[in-house]
């Protein structure tokens, strides 16, 4: 197999593996609070919001040490171990206990429906494990330096030792550079935008589905609407990713119009959710809520908002990844580590306060961060465009 074919093969395997893993994990996260809330009438007592807060809190901290771990054990084993932890978290829902539920959350960043719940989460666990096993199909790239026949084994051992030392040195350097990068003007500004993506990630991936499932006025379909909501969030993500990610090379207007579209779409979604959902929906008990919204709660509006949430999220994420890759093209690892750190810690905070805040307060927090995050993104993009117009390389560090 040629090097190009091997690279393409690895990309396909990675794509399929992550598709299986995150299909299972995102589905699990979307229904976690609803499932756990239904179990709280038994001997089990826990919170899906708290679980997801633990996951993203640990995930944010692990981003600081991940380069060092990968340098030591290699990317293949690192991804395989991560896949096992994802699968373990999903498997806990088959027969949950509070200690195992929260412990499994750390290792990733019973009623009449028990048999159905077990069947669903057994299937999700198997799907996640299939994706995990696929990592072993990744082919190692051919070594660029072929040893000559006259080289001794001592020379080979020396090269191996030097390579290991170089990997550790690179990991330490990346760790130090991440801290230096945190205090630059561009990264501080982009961190506000990144913080917003963490907050809205929490909302559409965990809170919004819980709200839909808690509204008794939706009738017997309230729980099935959670799955339908997840599907339309995915459709919005795919549509936005295709339009603004794959076609971004032909975009002559820069990144700001896409981000502006994203925030407008989200503000429309937030306003419709504010009108369509009762305020106590995120923290409603297992019986659900009979509270009235400002308008008659509509299933169609709820699903439309799911699509808008996914579309707006794709606008922000594609453009954030694009501008980070542009600003720090020579050494992007520290920049993306900071991106995931800020996003994950904000997601963890949002999952924590979702246990207590009513819906309208959660929407207000996202509106404030979304507004200032958009302004900060515009500022960085304008500076980047000015440097390009002058024919200069944009570098701040």
PDB file of C-alpha atoms in Angstrom, residues 26-27 30-31 204-205 208-209 212 223-238 302-303 305-307 309-310:
ATOM      1  CA  UNK A  26     -23.772  11.776  22.230  1.00  0.00           C
ATOM      2  CA  UNK A  27     -26.979   9.737  22.249  1.00  0.00           C
ATOM      3  CA  UNK A  30     -28.690  13.547  25.184  1.00  0.00           C
ATOM      4  CA  UNK A  31     -30.934  11.268  27.245  1.00  0.00           C
ATOM      5  CA  UNK A 204     -28.180  21.454  22.929  1.00  0.00           C
ATOM      6  CA  UNK A 205     -26.441  18.199  23.905  1.00  0.00           C
ATOM      7  CA  UNK A 208     -32.655  20.931  25.611  1.00  0.00           C
ATOM      8  CA  UNK A 209     -33.541  17.261  25.172  1.00  0.00           C
ATOM      9  CA  UNK A 212     -38.532  18.465  25.662  1.00  0.00           C
ATOM     10  CA  UNK A 223     -39.865  11.053  25.368  1.00  0.00           C
ATOM     11  CA  UNK A 224     -39.683  10.015  21.702  1.00  0.00           C
ATOM     12  CA  UNK A 225     -39.272  13.668  20.760  1.00  0.00           C
ATOM     13  CA  UNK A 226     -35.867  13.639  22.502  1.00  0.00           C
ATOM     14  CA  UNK A 227     -34.492  11.308  19.833  1.00  0.00           C
ATOM     15  CA  UNK A 228     -36.122  13.297  17.054  1.00  0.00           C
ATOM     16  CA  UNK A 229     -34.591  16.473  18.496  1.00  0.00           C
ATOM     17  CA  UNK A 230     -31.142  14.877  18.409  1.00  0.00           C
ATOM     18  CA  UNK A 231     -31.645  13.899  14.771  1.00  0.00           C
ATOM     19  CA  UNK A 232     -32.525  17.456  13.750  1.00  0.00           C
ATOM     20  CA  UNK A 233     -29.587  18.866  15.713  1.00  0.00           C
ATOM     21  CA  UNK A 234     -27.400  16.515  13.694  1.00  0.00           C
ATOM     22  CA  UNK A 235     -29.028  17.597  10.424  1.00  0.00           C
ATOM     23  CA  UNK A 236     -28.282  21.222  11.292  1.00  0.00           C
ATOM     24  CA  UNK A 237     -24.674  20.362  12.132  1.00  0.00           C
ATOM     25  CA  UNK A 238     -24.184  18.441   8.885  1.00  0.00           C
ATOM     26  CA  UNK A 302     -39.375  22.507  19.462  1.00  0.00           C
ATOM     27  CA  UNK A 303     -37.950  20.424  16.598  1.00  0.00           C
ATOM     28  CA  UNK A 305     -35.283  24.961  17.379  1.00  0.00           C
ATOM     29  CA  UNK A 306     -33.257  21.731  17.476  1.00  0.00           C
ATOM     30  CA  UNK A 307     -32.298  22.248  13.841  1.00  0.00           C
ATOM     31  CA  UNK A 309     -29.242  24.983  17.471  1.00  0.00           C
ATOM     32  CA  UNK A 310     -27.252  22.516  15.368  1.00  0.00           C
TER      33      UNK A 310
END
